[in-house]
PDB file of C-alpha atoms in Angstrom:
ATOM      1  CA  MET A   1      15.998 -21.190  41.439  1.00 75.00           C
ATOM      2  CA  ILE A   2      14.173 -23.417  43.950  1.00 83.00           C
ATOM      3  CA  TYR A   3      10.438 -24.127  43.730  1.00 81.00           C
ATOM      4  CA  HIS A   4       8.729 -23.199  47.009  1.00 86.00           C
ATOM      5  CA  GLY A   5       5.076 -23.151  46.003  1.00 85.00           C
ATOM      6  CA  PHE A   6       2.732 -20.413  47.212  1.00 91.00           C
ATOM      7  CA  SER A   7       4.655 -19.896  50.468  1.00 93.00           C
ATOM      8  CA  THR A   8       2.699 -16.966  51.917  1.00 95.00           C
ATOM      9  CA  ARG A   9       2.622 -18.532  55.401  1.00 94.00           C
ATOM     10  CA  ASP A  10       6.304 -17.613  55.754  1.00 95.00           C
ATOM     11  CA  TYR A  11       5.316 -13.945  55.900  1.00 95.00           C
ATOM     12  CA  LEU A  12       2.958 -14.670  58.790  1.00 95.00           C
ATOM     13  CA  ILE A  13       5.878 -16.150  60.730  1.00 95.00           C
ATOM     14  CA  LEU A  14       8.357 -13.452  59.747  1.00 94.00           C
ATOM     15  CA  GLN A  15       6.102 -10.571  60.749  1.00 92.00           C
ATOM     16  CA  ASN A  16       6.311 -11.960  64.295  1.00 92.00           C
ATOM     17  CA  ILE A  17      10.115 -12.390  64.357  1.00 93.00           C
ATOM     18  CA  THR A  18      12.725  -9.654  64.549  1.00 92.00           C
ATOM     19  CA  LEU A  19      15.664 -11.024  62.582  1.00 95.00           C
ATOM     20  CA  SER A  20      19.161 -10.032  63.682  1.00 96.00           C
ATOM     21  CA  LYS A  21      22.699 -11.400  63.757  1.00 97.00           C
ATOM     22  CA  GLU A  22      22.311 -11.776  67.513  1.00 97.00           C
ATOM     23  CA  ILE A  23      19.715 -14.579  67.483  1.00 98.00           C
ATOM     24  CA  SER A  24      19.616 -18.285  66.700  1.00 98.00           C
ATOM     25  CA  VAL A  25      16.573 -19.818  65.003  1.00 98.00           C
ATOM     26  CA  LEU A  26      15.199 -23.361  64.907  1.00 98.00           C
ATOM     27  CA  GLU A  27      12.577 -24.392  62.351  1.00 98.00           C
ATOM     28  CA  ILE A  28      10.547 -27.575  62.824  1.00 98.00           C
ATOM     29  CA  GLY A  29       9.368 -29.013  59.492  1.00 95.00           C
ATOM     30  CA  VAL A  30      11.466 -27.199  56.890  1.00 94.00           C
ATOM     31  CA  GLY A  31       9.481 -28.194  53.785  1.00 88.00           C
ATOM     32  CA  THR A  32      11.055 -26.794  50.616  1.00 86.00           C
ATOM     33  CA  GLY A  33      13.182 -24.435  52.683  1.00 92.00           C
ATOM     34  CA  SER A  34      11.111 -21.387  51.721  1.00 93.00           C
ATOM     35  CA  ALA A  35      11.344 -19.842  55.200  1.00 96.00           C
ATOM     36  CA  ALA A  36      15.019 -20.792  55.463  1.00 96.00           C
ATOM     37  CA  ASP A  37      15.628 -18.944  52.202  1.00 94.00           C
ATOM     38  CA  LEU A  38      14.286 -15.746  53.800  1.00 95.00           C
ATOM     39  CA  ILE A  39      16.148 -16.182  57.105  1.00 97.00           C
ATOM     40  CA  ILE A  40      19.598 -17.613  56.364  1.00 97.00           C
ATOM     41  CA  GLY A  41      22.230 -14.880  56.351  1.00 96.00           C
ATOM     42  CA  LYS A  42      20.105 -12.584  58.530  1.00 97.00           C
ATOM     43  CA  VAL A  43      20.577 -14.451  61.838  1.00 97.00           C
ATOM     44  CA  LYS A  44      23.509 -15.825  63.810  1.00 98.00           C
ATOM     45  CA  LYS A  45      22.454 -19.433  63.263  1.00 98.00           C
ATOM     46  CA  TYR A  46      19.649 -21.249  61.472  1.00 98.00           C
ATOM     47  CA  CYS A  47      18.835 -24.876  62.279  1.00 98.00           C
ATOM     48  CA  GLY A  48      16.179 -26.798  60.389  1.00 98.00           C
ATOM     49  CA  VAL A  49      14.787 -30.226  61.270  1.00 97.00           C
ATOM     50  CA  ASP A  50      12.460 -32.532  59.366  1.00 95.00           C
ATOM     51  CA  ILE A  51      11.434 -36.178  59.579  1.00 92.00           C
ATOM     52  CA  SER A  52      12.275 -36.665  55.893  1.00 88.00           C
ATOM     53  CA  ALA A  53      15.901 -37.757  55.455  1.00 90.00           C
ATOM     54  CA  GLY A  54      15.684 -37.363  51.680  1.00 87.00           C
ATOM     55  CA  LEU A  55      14.552 -33.773  52.029  1.00 87.00           C
ATOM     56  CA  ILE A  56      17.275 -32.913  54.552  1.00 93.00           C
ATOM     57  CA  ASP A  57      19.974 -34.483  52.349  1.00 93.00           C
ATOM     58  CA  TRP A  58      18.787 -32.343  49.445  1.00 90.00           C
ATOM     59  CA  LEU A  59      18.762 -29.156  51.539  1.00 93.00           C
ATOM     60  CA  LYS A  60      22.253 -29.933  52.855  1.00 95.00           C
ATOM     61  CA  SER A  61      23.496 -29.925  49.268  1.00 93.00           C
ATOM     62  CA  VAL A  62      21.784 -26.564  48.679  1.00 92.00           C
ATOM     63  CA  TYR A  63      23.336 -24.914  51.773  1.00 95.00           C
ATOM     64  CA  LYS A  64      26.637 -26.827  51.884  1.00 94.00           C
ATOM     65  CA  ASN A  65      28.662 -23.594  51.854  1.00 95.00           C
ATOM     66  CA  GLU A  66      26.707 -21.886  54.652  1.00 94.00           C
ATOM     67  CA  ASP A  67      28.584 -22.220  57.949  1.00 95.00           C
ATOM     68  CA  SER A  68      25.682 -20.770  59.942  1.00 96.00           C
ATOM     69  CA  VAL A  69      23.266 -23.502  58.798  1.00 98.00           C
ATOM     70  CA  LYS A  70      22.578 -26.829  60.510  1.00 97.00           C
ATOM     71  CA  LEU A  71      20.101 -29.360  59.102  1.00 98.00           C
ATOM     72  CA  CYS A  72      18.985 -32.566  60.824  1.00 97.00           C
ATOM     73  CA  ALA A  73      16.702 -35.436  59.859  1.00 96.00           C
ATOM     74  CA  ILE A  74      14.917 -36.368  63.096  1.00 95.00           C
ATOM     75  CA  ASP A  75      11.474 -37.245  64.405  1.00 95.00           C
ATOM     76  CA  VAL A  76      10.678 -34.491  66.902  1.00 95.00           C
ATOM     77  CA  CYS A  77       8.176 -36.774  68.641  1.00 94.00           C
ATOM     78  CA  LYS A  78      10.899 -39.205  69.800  1.00 93.00           C
ATOM     79  CA  ASP A  79      12.452 -37.166  72.640  1.00 91.00           C
ATOM     80  CA  GLU A  80      15.432 -36.028  70.546  1.00 92.00           C
ATOM     81  CA  PHE A  81      17.783 -33.252  71.704  1.00 96.00           C
ATOM     82  CA  LEU A  82      20.072 -31.246  69.427  1.00 97.00           C
ATOM     83  CA  GLY A  83      22.414 -30.265  72.246  1.00 96.00           C
ATOM     84  CA  GLU A  84      21.590 -26.555  72.142  1.00 97.00           C
ATOM     85  CA  LYS A  85      18.783 -24.059  72.696  1.00 98.00           C
ATOM     86  CA  PHE A  86      17.480 -21.322  70.404  1.00 98.00           C
ATOM     87  CA  ASP A  87      16.178 -17.779  70.765  1.00 98.00           C
ATOM     88  CA  VAL A  88      13.351 -18.448  68.299  1.00 98.00           C
ATOM     89  CA  VAL A  89      11.647 -21.752  67.514  1.00 98.00           C
ATOM     90  CA  PHE A  90       9.003 -21.762  64.789  1.00 98.00           C
ATOM     91  CA  SER A  91       6.950 -24.254  62.859  1.00 97.00           C
ATOM     92  CA  ALA A  92       4.529 -23.651  59.990  1.00 96.00           C
ATOM     93  CA  ASP A  93       1.883 -26.230  59.066  1.00 93.00           C
ATOM     94  CA  THR A  94       3.662 -29.174  60.676  1.00 94.00           C
ATOM     95  CA  LEU A  95       1.837 -29.886  63.940  1.00 95.00           C
ATOM     96  CA  GLU A  96      -1.120 -31.436  62.111  1.00 92.00           C
ATOM     97  CA  HIS A  97       1.222 -34.039  60.579  1.00 90.00           C
ATOM     98  CA  VAL A  98       2.945 -35.298  63.745  1.00 92.00           C
ATOM     99  CA  LYS A  99       1.920 -38.531  65.482  1.00 91.00           C
ATOM    100  CA  SER A 100       2.375 -37.118  68.969  1.00 95.00           C
ATOM    101  CA  PRO A 101       1.474 -33.484  69.753  1.00 96.00           C
ATOM    102  CA  GLU A 102       2.898 -34.122  73.222  1.00 97.00           C
ATOM    103  CA  GLY A 103       6.277 -35.069  71.775  1.00 97.00           C
ATOM    104  CA  TYR A 104       6.152 -32.059  69.469  1.00 97.00           C
ATOM    105  CA  PHE A 105       5.603 -29.529  72.273  1.00 98.00           C
ATOM    106  CA  ASN A 106       8.171 -31.320  74.438  1.00 98.00           C
ATOM    107  CA  PHE A 107      10.710 -30.827  71.645  1.00 98.00           C
ATOM    108  CA  ILE A 108       9.902 -27.113  71.525  1.00 98.00           C
ATOM    109  CA  ALA A 109      10.233 -26.768  75.304  1.00 98.00           C
ATOM    110  CA  LYS A 110      13.625 -28.515  75.342  1.00 98.00           C
ATOM    111  CA  HIS A 111      15.071 -26.348  72.571  1.00 98.00           C
ATOM    112  CA  LEU A 112      13.648 -22.940  73.456  1.00 98.00           C
ATOM    113  CA  SER A 113      15.978 -20.670  75.466  1.00 98.00           C
ATOM    114  CA  SER A 114      14.741 -19.304  78.784  1.00 96.00           C
ATOM    115  CA  GLU A 115      13.745 -15.956  77.252  1.00 96.00           C
ATOM    116  CA  GLY A 116      13.011 -17.275  73.780  1.00 97.00           C
ATOM    117  CA  VAL A 117       9.767 -17.213  71.806  1.00 98.00           C
ATOM    118  CA  ALA A 118       8.116 -20.031  69.864  1.00 98.00           C
ATOM    119  CA  LEU A 119       5.669 -19.527  66.988  1.00 98.00           C
ATOM    120  CA  VAL A 120       3.444 -22.312  65.704  1.00 98.00           C
ATOM    121  CA  THR A 121       0.879 -22.024  62.926  1.00 97.00           C
ATOM    122  CA  PHE A 122      -1.277 -24.889  61.678  1.00 96.00           C
ATOM    123  CA  PRO A 123      -4.737 -25.738  60.326  1.00 95.00           C
ATOM    124  CA  ASN A 124      -6.746 -27.447  63.079  1.00 95.00           C
ATOM    125  CA  GLU A 125      -8.887 -29.392  60.633  1.00 91.00           C
ATOM    126  CA  SER A 126     -11.247 -32.136  61.749  1.00 83.00           C
ATOM    127  CA  GLY A 127     -13.449 -34.777  60.170  1.00 73.00           C
ATOM    128  CA  LYS A 128     -13.584 -34.959  56.382  1.00 70.00           C
ATOM    129  CA  LYS A 129     -11.571 -31.758  55.962  1.00 72.00           C
ATOM    130  CA  HIS A 130      -8.539 -33.124  57.775  1.00 73.00           C
ATOM    131  CA  HIS A 131      -5.423 -33.861  55.708  1.00 74.00           C
ATOM    132  CA  GLY A 132      -3.095 -34.531  58.656  1.00 79.00           C
ATOM    133  CA  ILE A 133      -3.191 -36.936  61.595  1.00 87.00           C
ATOM    134  CA  SER A 134      -3.424 -34.654  64.650  1.00 91.00           C
ATOM    135  CA  TRP A 135      -6.021 -32.080  65.654  1.00 93.00           C
ATOM    136  CA  PHE A 136      -7.623 -30.686  68.800  1.00 95.00           C
ATOM    137  CA  ASN A 137     -11.290 -30.746  69.735  1.00 91.00           C
ATOM    138  CA  SER A 138     -11.122 -27.616  71.868  1.00 96.00           C
ATOM    139  CA  LYS A 139      -8.907 -24.729  72.915  1.00 97.00           C
ATOM    140  CA  THR A 140      -8.726 -26.164  76.437  1.00 97.00           C
ATOM    141  CA  GLU A 141      -7.381 -29.492  75.149  1.00 97.00           C
ATOM    142  CA  LEU A 142      -4.614 -27.726  73.231  1.00 97.00           C
ATOM    143  CA  LEU A 143      -3.701 -25.393  76.111  1.00 97.00           C
ATOM    144  CA  ASN A 144      -3.516 -28.284  78.594  1.00 97.00           C
ATOM    145  CA  ILE A 145      -0.971 -30.106  76.438  1.00 97.00           C
ATOM    146  CA  ILE A 146       1.144 -26.960  76.064  1.00 98.00           C
ATOM    147  CA  ASP A 147       0.958 -26.235  79.803  1.00 98.00           C
ATOM    148  CA  SER A 148       2.124 -29.748  80.709  1.00 98.00           C
ATOM    149  CA  PHE A 149       5.539 -29.051  79.161  1.00 97.00           C
ATOM    150  CA  GLY A 150       6.237 -25.849  81.056  1.00 97.00           C
ATOM    151  CA  LEU A 151       5.196 -23.518  78.267  1.00 98.00           C
ATOM    152  CA  LYS A 152       2.752 -20.643  78.477  1.00 97.00           C
ATOM    153  CA  VAL A 153       0.686 -19.165  75.680  1.00 97.00           C
ATOM    154  CA  LEU A 154       1.318 -15.473  75.096  1.00 96.00           C
ATOM    155  CA  ASN A 155      -1.253 -15.329  72.310  1.00 96.00           C
ATOM    156  CA  ILE A 156      -3.443 -17.722  70.380  1.00 97.00           C
ATOM    157  CA  TYR A 157      -5.031 -16.298  67.253  1.00 97.00           C
ATOM    158  CA  GLN A 158      -7.324 -17.478  64.511  1.00 98.00           C
ATOM    159  CA  VAL A 159      -5.676 -16.704  61.193  1.00 97.00           C
ATOM    160  CA  LYS A 160      -7.885 -15.515  58.334  1.00 97.00           C
ATOM    161  CA  GLU A 161      -6.743 -14.793  54.811  1.00 97.00           C
ATOM    162  CA  THR A 162      -7.533 -11.281  53.584  1.00 97.00           C
ATOM    163  CA  ILE A 163      -9.831 -10.936  50.577  1.00 97.00           C
ATOM    164  CA  TYR A 164      -6.874  -9.755  48.503  1.00 96.00           C
ATOM    165  CA  HIS A 165      -4.939 -12.896  49.486  1.00 97.00           C
ATOM    166  CA  GLN A 166      -7.916 -15.112  48.618  1.00 96.00           C
ATOM    167  CA  LEU A 167      -8.254 -13.584  45.163  1.00 96.00           C
ATOM    168  CA  ILE A 168      -4.548 -13.976  44.377  1.00 96.00           C
ATOM    169  CA  LYS A 169      -4.636 -17.549  45.615  1.00 94.00           C
ATOM    170  CA  LYS A 170      -7.771 -18.479  43.679  1.00 93.00           C
ATOM    171  CA  PHE A 171      -7.095 -16.895  40.308  1.00 93.00           C
ATOM    172  CA  LEU A 172      -3.303 -16.666  40.051  1.00 92.00           C
ATOM    173  CA  TRP A 173      -2.302 -19.750  42.015  1.00 90.00           C
ATOM    174  CA  SER A 174      -4.985 -22.415  42.445  1.00 87.00           C
ATOM    175  CA  LEU A 175      -6.496 -22.092  38.961  1.00 78.00           C
ATOM    176  CA  PRO A 176      -3.211 -22.437  37.001  1.00 73.00           C
ATOM    177  CA  LYS A 177      -2.108 -25.199  39.385  1.00 71.00           C
ATOM    178  CA  SER A 178      -5.307 -27.167  38.750  1.00 69.00           C
ATOM    179  CA  ILE A 179      -4.591 -27.064  35.028  1.00 60.00           C
ATOM    180  CA  VAL A 180      -1.003 -28.292  35.403  1.00 58.00           C
ATOM    181  CA  SER A 181      -1.421 -30.757  38.272  1.00 60.00           C
ATOM    182  CA  ARG A 182      -2.964 -34.178  37.751  1.00 56.00           C
ATOM    183  CA  ARG A 183      -2.597 -35.392  41.341  1.00 56.00           C
ATOM    184  CA  THR A 184      -5.853 -36.193  43.147  1.00 55.00           C
ATOM    185  CA  ASP A 185      -4.450 -37.992  46.219  1.00 55.00           C
ATOM    186  CA  VAL A 186      -4.685 -35.673  49.249  1.00 52.00           C
ATOM    187  CA  SER A 187      -4.073 -38.331  51.934  1.00 55.00           C
ATOM    188  CA  PRO A 188      -1.508 -37.572  54.687  1.00 52.00           C
ATOM    189  CA  GLN A 189       2.047 -37.906  53.397  1.00 50.00           C
ATOM    190  CA  SER A 190       5.603 -36.910  54.211  1.00 55.00           C
ATOM    191  CA  PHE A 191       6.964 -33.960  52.266  1.00 57.00           C
ATOM    192  CA  GLU A 192       9.319 -36.079  50.153  1.00 59.00           C
ATOM    193  CA  ASN A 193       6.198 -37.753  48.692  1.00 62.00           C
ATOM    194  CA  THR A 194       4.493 -34.507  47.710  1.00 62.00           C
ATOM    195  CA  GLU A 195       4.129 -33.066  44.257  1.00 66.00           C
ATOM    196  CA  ALA A 196       6.222 -30.048  45.272  1.00 65.00           C
ATOM    197  CA  PHE A 197       9.232 -32.229  46.084  1.00 67.00           C
ATOM    198  CA  GLU A 198       8.755 -34.163  42.840  1.00 71.00           C
ATOM    199  CA  ILE A 199       8.991 -30.873  40.935  1.00 70.00           C
ATOM    200  CA  ILE A 200      12.149 -29.912  42.839  1.00 67.00           C
ATOM    201  CA  LYS A 201      13.850 -33.240  42.122  1.00 67.00           C
ATOM    202  CA  THR A 202      13.117 -33.171  38.402  1.00 70.00           C
ATOM    203  CA  GLY A 203      14.960 -29.887  37.865  1.00 70.00           C
ATOM    204  CA  GLY A 204      15.212 -28.569  34.346  1.00 75.00           C
ATOM    205  CA  VAL A 205      12.998 -26.078  32.549  1.00 80.00           C
ATOM    206  CA  LYS A 206       9.733 -27.209  34.168  1.00 74.00           C
ATOM    207  CA  ALA A 207      11.036 -26.821  37.728  1.00 77.00           C
ATOM    208  CA  ASN A 208      12.603 -23.440  36.974  1.00 83.00           C
ATOM    209  CA  LEU A 209       9.422 -22.200  35.314  1.00 85.00           C
ATOM    210  CA  PHE A 210       7.297 -23.234  38.304  1.00 84.00           C
ATOM    211  CA  ALA A 211       9.842 -21.722  40.698  1.00 86.00           C
ATOM    212  CA  CYS A 212       9.824 -18.393  38.891  1.00 91.00           C
ATOM    213  CA  TYR A 213       6.030 -18.258  38.690  1.00 90.00           C
ATOM    214  CA  SER A 214       5.508 -19.198  42.336  1.00 89.00           C
ATOM    215  CA  ARG A 215       7.958 -16.542  43.541  1.00 92.00           C
ATOM    216  CA  ILE A 216       6.326 -13.837  41.430  1.00 94.00           C
ATOM    217  CA  ILE A 217       2.830 -14.715  42.704  1.00 95.00           C
ATOM    218  CA  THR A 218       4.002 -14.976  46.333  1.00 95.00           C
ATOM    219  CA  LYS A 219       5.748 -11.597  46.199  1.00 93.00           C
ATOM    220  CA  LEU A 220       2.718 -10.052  44.476  1.00 95.00           C
ATOM    221  CA  ALA A 221       0.491 -11.341  47.264  1.00 95.00           C
ATOM    222  CA  ALA A 222       2.856  -9.884  49.889  1.00 94.00           C
ATOM    223  CA  PHE A 223       2.405  -6.329  48.577  1.00 93.00           C
ATOM    224  CA  PHE A 224      -0.660  -6.000  50.810  1.00 95.00           C
ATOM    225  CA  PRO A 225      -1.632  -7.599  54.144  1.00 95.00           C
ATOM    226  CA  LEU A 226      -2.041 -11.348  53.744  1.00 96.00           C
ATOM    227  CA  TYR A 227      -3.728 -12.253  57.009  1.00 97.00           C
ATOM    228  CA  ASN A 228      -5.984 -10.912  59.734  1.00 96.00           C
ATOM    229  CA  LEU A 229      -5.620 -12.194  63.300  1.00 96.00           C
ATOM    230  CA  ASP A 230      -8.683 -12.673  65.521  1.00 97.00           C
ATOM    231  CA  GLU A 231      -8.968 -13.821  69.114  1.00 93.00           C
ATOM    232  CA  THR A 232     -10.007 -17.469  69.422  1.00 95.00           C
ATOM    233  CA  GLU A 233     -13.010 -18.957  71.204  1.00 94.00           C
ATOM    234  CA  GLU A 234     -13.232 -22.366  72.873  1.00 97.00           C
ATOM    235  CA  ASN A 235     -14.258 -24.003  69.596  1.00 96.00           C
ATOM    236  CA  ILE A 236     -11.121 -24.124  67.433  1.00 96.00           C
ATOM    237  CA  SER A 237     -12.210 -26.858  65.008  1.00 93.00           C
ATOM    238  CA  ASP A 238     -11.519 -26.123  61.338  1.00 94.00           C
ATOM    239  CA  LYS A 239      -9.643 -22.924  62.128  1.00 96.00           C
ATOM    240  CA  VAL A 240      -6.100 -21.932  61.204  1.00 96.00           C
ATOM    241  CA  LEU A 241      -4.259 -21.038  64.404  1.00 98.00           C
ATOM    242  CA  LEU A 242      -1.164 -19.048  65.321  1.00 98.00           C
ATOM    243  CA  LEU A 243       0.363 -19.732  68.744  1.00 98.00           C
ATOM    244  CA  CYS A 244       2.971 -17.542  70.444  1.00 98.00           C
ATOM    245  CA  LEU A 245       4.694 -19.418  73.302  1.00 98.00           C
ATOM    246  CA  LYS A 246       7.326 -18.843  76.009  1.00 98.00           C
ATOM    247  CA  HIS A 247       8.616 -20.722  79.025  1.00 98.00           C
ATOM    248  CA  LYS A 248       6.653 -20.139  82.227  1.00 96.00           C
TER     249      LYS A 248
END
């Protein structure tokens, strides 16, 4: 069993995607593969990309027998092209870690089919709160970047955790994690340097125990609505956002 952490954000993405054997899906920033685990086998093709070569090599070993899976270690900000387009492109909590938001949205535009839909969710944290390297001072700034690559915004929402979600996270996830974890460094880092990936690599009883616990807590949280979506105002600082995009 693979450790995915408290991967509730996957449900936010999946509630906005209709999975079928007729569509192809591209994920930008695959992380532990928690979303992939819920998608693979339910779509025609799944492709996952990440800047971390070590992470991609590990995931390739996990899905080596899946013919419908393609995994690539690339920097999406460097004008890369995979040679194909996808019906759905999605990315969860990755935009804040990229060096070039322009390159990121260009990558989405190049890989999204003419009638496809892209979903992006990320915390737009600023100042002392920020744990990534990219953020936007205003809604207009973000929309101008998206517009410059021939994409239009269908919806832009502020994502708020429900009270139920907050309670599960605080008492059944964050509290036990604080007891087990000794890491205090929260500076920006690639996923292969995170504590989650360290747990995965160690394997054994500890990794399996964490994996089992995290899946139980995540599924428990998903019994009831996890998020509320509100319309955004011009000030988007320190708000979690969900973007729904298409080609113009």
